[in-house]
Every structure is written in structure tokens, then in C-alpha cells.
Amino acid sequence: MKAGLVISALVWLMLSGCAQVQPQGPTSQQAESPAVSGESPPVESVSPPDQVCPLPPPCTLAEPVECPPPKVIEKVVYKTPPPAKTGGELNLPIIGEVEDVMVEPPGMILEARIDTGAESSSMHAENIHMVERDGISYVRFTVLDPKTNKQVEMERKRQRTVRIKRQTGDFERRYVIKLWLSMGNIKEMVEVTLTDRSDFEFPLLIGRNLLTDTAIVDVSRKHTLK
């Protein structure tokens, strides 16, 4: 009985205490000031009004300005000296790597390659054969005249027969004759071998047997002799 009264009294005290305790809300000062924790109160973002940029002024075209012509203070003209016609201690004529050569007989002009590496001179000929007359050997052959485009038959005394080693390695027998060869003021009677030069660009080759102590060759020039 006493225990029941004690429990009832405790329950009544607890209920009366809860009724007296009221929830504490934020005071007016706390509502106006920020929290002690240092956090800033939320701020409402306000978007600025849309701004319209003004249009740029129209571009004006600049008028072209003509520059005055440059003033020539002094005009310098460099003149290239003409190529030398003679040279060396012997004052020999200077010829090019290609020259026109007069062949006598028969008096025709052939374009010739000037080659200081060749020991002798050679000329293109066709129908080459040897004939004998009064115990003397002659060589009969034909040469194409570039001016008339006709074959000219020639006959010259045979000086000797030589064996020439060709690029293929085999040997070729060639007849040697003498002809007058003229280039400008140069005129010499030299030995010339007869051969088939149809595979070469020039029908006549001038070697050292004509060039030695006669002319200086400038391979950068052509047709220097008139």
C-alpha cells in the first residue's frame, strides 16, 4: 500500500516539472546578431539587371598614301670585263670545249670536241678501205658535209695503222692520215685517225697533238673562235 503511494507521488512530481519547463527560443538579440559559431547568416543573391553594350562607331577607311619614289644619290653600274682571248706565258689563244674546225681537204667545217685528255685527233668516216697505187698505200673514205648533208669522198695517203683499245676492252684497227685543221688563226697539219663516231655527239675530236703549245682550253666556254 505504501509502495503504491510512493510511486503515485513520483509520477505526479515528474508531470508537474515537465509542465513548468518551457522551450527556450531565440531572443530578439540572438535573432538580430549572427551565431556565436562565426557562421554568416544566409544572404539572398540579387541578379543585376541585364546591361546592353553600345554599338561601336563605324570604321572609316583610310585613304591610300603614295610614297615618293626613292631618290637615287649615285648610280653604280658594274660592267663585267670581256673574257680574255689569250693567256699563259706564251700568250696562246683561249678556246672553248666545242669549236668549229675547218678540215682541208675538202674545205668543210665540222663541229669538234676539244679534249685535252685525248692524245690524238680522230674524225668520223664511212666506207673506209685501203687502196694501193704505184706501191703507195692510200685510204679512201667518205665524210658527211653538214652544210650540204651529202657524203664527200676523200682519199689521203696512209701514214700508218694503229690499234686502239675500246671501252669494251677489245682492240680496233684504225688508219692514220694527215689533214689540215684550222681553228681561228690556228692552222696545223696533224695526224687524224679515221673511225666510226656515229655514237658520239661531235664528228671530230681534237686532241693534244694539235693543242700542245697551240691553245689554252677553257671548258666553261664554247665557240670562242670566229
CSV table of C-alpha atoms in Angstrom, one decimal:
chain,number,residue,atom,x,y,z
A,1,MET,CA,0.0,0.0,0.0
A,2,LYS,CA,2.8,2.4,1.0
A,3,ALA,CA,4.7,1.4,-2.1
A,4,GLY,CA,1.8,2.3,-4.4
A,5,LEU,CA,1.5,5.7,-2.8
A,6,VAL,CA,5.2,6.5,-3.3
A,7,ILE,CA,5.1,5.6,-7.0
A,8,SER,CA,2.0,7.8,-7.5
A,9,ALA,CA,3.7,10.7,-5.8
A,10,LEU,CA,6.8,10.4,-8.0
A,11,VAL,CA,4.7,10.3,-11.2
A,12,TRP,CA,2.9,13.5,-10.1
A,13,LEU,CA,6.2,15.3,-9.4
A,14,MET,CA,7.6,14.4,-12.8
A,15,LEU,CA,4.5,15.6,-14.6
A,16,SER,CA,4.4,18.9,-12.8
A,17,GLY,CA,8.1,19.5,-13.5
A,18,CYS,CA,7.6,19.0,-17.3
A,19,ALA,CA,4.7,21.5,-17.3
A,20,GLN,CA,6.8,24.2,-15.7
A,21,VAL,CA,9.8,23.8,-18.1
A,22,GLN,CA,9.1,25.8,-21.3
A,23,PRO,CA,11.2,25.6,-24.5
A,24,GLN,CA,13.7,28.4,-24.9
A,25,GLY,CA,13.5,30.1,-28.3
A,26,PRO,CA,16.0,32.6,-29.7
A,27,THR,CA,15.8,36.0,-28.2
A,28,SER,CA,15.5,39.1,-30.3
A,29,GLN,CA,19.1,39.9,-29.8
A,30,GLN,CA,20.1,36.5,-30.9
A,31,ALA,CA,17.9,36.8,-34.0
A,32,GLU,CA,19.5,40.1,-35.0
A,33,SER,CA,23.1,39.1,-34.4
A,34,PRO,CA,24.9,36.2,-36.1
A,35,ALA,CA,25.5,32.9,-34.2
A,36,VAL,CA,28.5,32.6,-31.9
A,37,SER,CA,30.0,29.9,-34.1
A,38,GLY,CA,31.2,32.5,-36.6
A,39,GLU,CA,28.9,31.5,-39.5
A,40,SER,CA,27.5,34.3,-41.6
A,41,PRO,CA,23.8,34.5,-42.0
A,42,PRO,CA,22.5,33.5,-45.4
A,43,VAL,CA,22.4,36.4,-47.9
A,44,GLU,CA,19.9,36.4,-50.7
A,45,SER,CA,21.6,36.9,-54.1
A,46,VAL,CA,20.2,39.6,-56.3
A,47,SER,CA,20.9,39.3,-60.0
A,48,PRO,CA,21.9,42.7,-61.6
A,49,PRO,CA,19.8,43.9,-64.4
A,50,ASP,CA,20.9,43.0,-67.9
A,51,GLN,CA,23.4,45.5,-69.4
A,52,VAL,CA,23.4,46.2,-73.2
A,53,CYS,CA,26.7,47.4,-74.7
A,54,PRO,CA,26.5,50.2,-77.1
A,55,LEU,CA,27.4,49.5,-80.8
A,56,PRO,CA,30.9,50.6,-81.8
A,57,PRO,CA,31.1,53.5,-84.3
A,58,PRO,CA,31.6,52.6,-87.9
A,59,CYS,CA,35.2,52.3,-89.1
A,60,THR,CA,36.4,54.9,-91.5
A,61,LEU,CA,38.6,53.7,-94.5
A,62,ALA,CA,42.0,55.3,-94.6
A,63,GLU,CA,42.9,56.9,-97.9
A,64,PRO,CA,46.0,55.3,-99.6
A,65,VAL,CA,49.1,57.3,-99.3
A,66,GLU,CA,51.6,57.2,-102.2
A,67,CYS,CA,55.2,57.1,-101.2
A,68,PRO,CA,57.5,59.3,-103.2
A,69,PRO,CA,60.0,57.4,-105.4
A,70,PRO,CA,63.4,56.8,-103.8
A,71,LYS,CA,66.0,59.4,-104.6
A,72,VAL,CA,69.0,58.0,-106.4
A,73,ILE,CA,72.0,59.6,-105.0
A,74,GLU,CA,74.6,57.7,-107.1
A,75,LYS,CA,74.0,55.1,-109.7
A,76,VAL,CA,76.7,52.4,-109.8
A,77,VAL,CA,77.0,50.2,-112.8
A,78,TYR,CA,79.3,47.2,-112.7
A,79,LYS,CA,80.5,46.1,-116.1
A,80,THR,CA,81.7,42.5,-116.5
A,81,PRO,CA,85.0,42.6,-118.3
A,82,PRO,CA,85.0,40.6,-121.6
A,83,PRO,CA,86.6,37.2,-121.3
A,84,ALA,CA,90.3,37.0,-122.2
A,85,LYS,CA,91.2,35.9,-125.7
A,86,THR,CA,94.8,34.9,-124.9
A,87,GLY,CA,96.6,33.7,-121.8
A,88,GLY,CA,99.6,32.0,-120.4
A,89,GLU,CA,103.3,32.8,-120.7
A,90,LEU,CA,103.2,32.2,-124.4
A,91,ASN,CA,100.1,34.4,-124.8
A,92,LEU,CA,98.3,31.5,-126.5
A,93,PRO,CA,94.7,31.9,-127.8
A,94,ILE,CA,92.0,30.6,-125.4
A,95,ILE,CA,89.4,28.3,-127.0
A,96,GLY,CA,86.3,26.6,-125.7
A,97,GLU,CA,85.4,22.9,-125.2
A,98,VAL,CA,83.5,23.0,-128.5
A,99,GLU,CA,84.7,24.8,-131.6
A,100,ASP,CA,84.1,24.9,-135.4
A,101,VAL,CA,87.1,23.4,-137.3
A,102,MET,CA,87.9,23.7,-140.9
A,103,VAL,CA,89.0,20.4,-142.4
A,104,GLU,CA,91.2,20.6,-145.6
A,105,PRO,CA,90.8,18.9,-147.9
A,106,PRO,CA,87.9,19.1,-148.8
A,107,GLY,CA,87.3,22.5,-147.1
A,108,MET,CA,84.3,21.6,-144.9
A,109,ILE,CA,83.6,22.9,-141.4
A,110,LEU,CA,82.9,20.3,-138.7
A,111,GLU,CA,81.9,20.9,-135.1
A,112,ALA,CA,84.6,19.4,-132.9
A,113,ARG,CA,85.0,18.4,-129.3
A,114,ILE,CA,88.2,19.8,-127.8
A,115,ASP,CA,89.6,17.2,-125.5
A,116,THR,CA,93.0,17.7,-123.7
A,117,GLY,CA,92.7,14.2,-122.3
A,118,ALA,CA,92.9,12.6,-125.8
A,119,GLU,CA,96.4,12.1,-127.2
A,120,SER,CA,95.5,12.2,-130.8
A,121,SER,CA,92.7,13.6,-133.0
A,122,SER,CA,90.1,11.5,-134.7
A,123,MET,CA,87.3,12.0,-137.3
A,124,HIS,CA,84.1,10.2,-138.2
A,125,ALA,CA,84.3,8.5,-141.6
A,126,GLU,CA,82.4,5.9,-143.5
A,127,ASN,CA,83.2,3.4,-146.3
A,128,ILE,CA,86.8,3.2,-145.1
A,129,HIS,CA,89.1,1.0,-147.1
A,130,MET,CA,92.7,1.0,-148.2
A,131,VAL,CA,93.9,1.1,-151.8
A,132,GLU,CA,97.4,0.9,-153.4
A,133,ARG,CA,98.7,2.9,-156.3
A,134,ASP,CA,102.3,2.8,-157.5
A,135,GLY,CA,103.3,0.9,-154.4
A,136,ILE,CA,101.9,3.5,-152.1
A,137,SER,CA,99.0,2.9,-149.7
A,138,TYR,CA,96.1,5.3,-149.7
A,139,VAL,CA,92.9,5.4,-147.6
A,140,ARG,CA,89.7,6.1,-149.3
A,141,PHE,CA,86.6,7.1,-147.3
A,142,THR,CA,83.6,9.4,-147.2
A,143,VAL,CA,82.7,12.2,-144.8
A,144,LEU,CA,79.3,13.8,-144.4
A,145,ASP,CA,79.3,17.6,-145.1
A,146,PRO,CA,76.9,19.1,-142.6
A,147,LYS,CA,76.3,22.1,-144.8
A,148,THR,CA,75.1,20.2,-147.8
A,149,ASN,CA,74.1,17.0,-146.0
A,150,LYS,CA,75.9,15.0,-148.7
A,151,GLN,CA,78.7,12.4,-148.5
A,152,VAL,CA,82.0,13.7,-149.8
A,153,GLU,CA,84.6,11.1,-151.0
A,154,MET,CA,88.2,11.7,-149.9
A,155,GLU,CA,91.5,9.9,-150.5
A,156,ARG,CA,94.6,10.5,-148.4
A,157,LYS,CA,97.9,8.8,-148.1
A,158,ARG,CA,98.1,6.3,-145.2
A,159,GLN,CA,100.6,7.3,-142.6
A,160,ARG,CA,100.3,4.1,-140.5
A,161,THR,CA,97.8,1.8,-138.9
A,162,VAL,CA,97.3,1.8,-135.1
A,163,ARG,CA,95.5,-0.4,-132.6
A,164,ILE,CA,93.2,1.5,-130.3
A,165,LYS,CA,91.7,-0.2,-127.2
A,166,ARG,CA,88.0,0.5,-127.0
A,167,GLN,CA,85.9,0.9,-123.8
A,168,THR,CA,84.5,-2.6,-124.3
A,169,GLY,CA,88.1,-4.0,-123.9
A,170,ASP,CA,88.7,-5.2,-127.5
A,171,PHE,CA,91.0,-3.5,-129.9
A,172,GLU,CA,90.2,-1.6,-133.1
A,173,ARG,CA,92.5,-1.1,-136.1
A,174,ARG,CA,92.5,2.5,-137.4
A,175,TYR,CA,94.1,4.1,-140.4
A,176,VAL,CA,96.1,7.3,-139.7
A,177,ILE,CA,96.1,10.1,-142.3
A,178,LYS,CA,97.2,13.8,-142.3
A,179,LEU,CA,94.8,16.7,-142.7
A,180,TRP,CA,95.0,20.5,-142.4
A,181,LEU,CA,92.9,21.6,-139.4
A,182,SER,CA,92.1,25.3,-138.8
A,183,MET,CA,90.5,27.0,-135.8
A,184,GLY,CA,90.5,30.8,-136.0
A,185,ASN,CA,94.1,31.8,-136.5
A,186,ILE,CA,95.4,28.3,-135.7
A,187,LYS,CA,96.2,26.1,-138.7
A,188,GLU,CA,98.2,22.9,-138.3
A,189,MET,CA,98.7,19.7,-140.4
A,190,VAL,CA,98.2,16.9,-137.9
A,191,GLU,CA,97.6,13.2,-137.9
A,192,VAL,CA,94.0,12.1,-137.7
A,193,THR,CA,92.6,8.6,-137.1
A,194,LEU,CA,89.6,7.5,-139.1
A,195,THR,CA,86.8,5.8,-137.1
A,196,ASP,CA,83.1,5.4,-136.7
A,197,ARG,CA,81.9,8.2,-134.4
A,198,SER,CA,78.2,7.9,-135.1
A,199,ASP,CA,77.6,7.2,-131.4
A,200,PHE,CA,79.3,10.5,-130.4
A,201,GLU,CA,77.8,13.9,-130.4
A,202,PHE,CA,80.6,15.5,-132.5
A,203,PRO,CA,82.1,14.1,-135.7
A,204,LEU,CA,85.6,15.5,-134.9
A,205,LEU,CA,87.8,15.1,-131.8
A,206,ILE,CA,90.8,17.4,-131.3
A,207,GLY,CA,93.5,16.0,-129.1
A,208,ARG,CA,96.8,17.1,-127.7
A,209,ASN,CA,98.7,16.5,-130.9
A,210,LEU,CA,97.1,19.8,-132.1
A,211,LEU,CA,96.6,21.6,-128.8
A,212,THR,CA,100.1,21.4,-127.3
A,213,ASP,CA,101.8,24.8,-127.4
A,214,THR,CA,99.0,26.0,-129.6
A,215,ALA,CA,96.0,26.9,-127.5
A,216,ILE,CA,94.6,27.0,-123.9
A,217,VAL,CA,91.3,25.3,-123.4
A,218,ASP,CA,88.6,26.9,-121.2
A,219,VAL,CA,85.9,24.2,-120.7
A,220,SER,CA,83.3,26.7,-119.5
A,221,ARG,CA,83.2,28.4,-122.9
A,222,LYS,CA,82.1,27.3,-126.4
A,223,HIS,CA,82.6,28.6,-129.9
A,224,THR,CA,85.0,31.4,-129.0
A,225,LEU,CA,86.7,31.5,-132.4
A,226,LYS,CA,85.2,33.3,-135.3
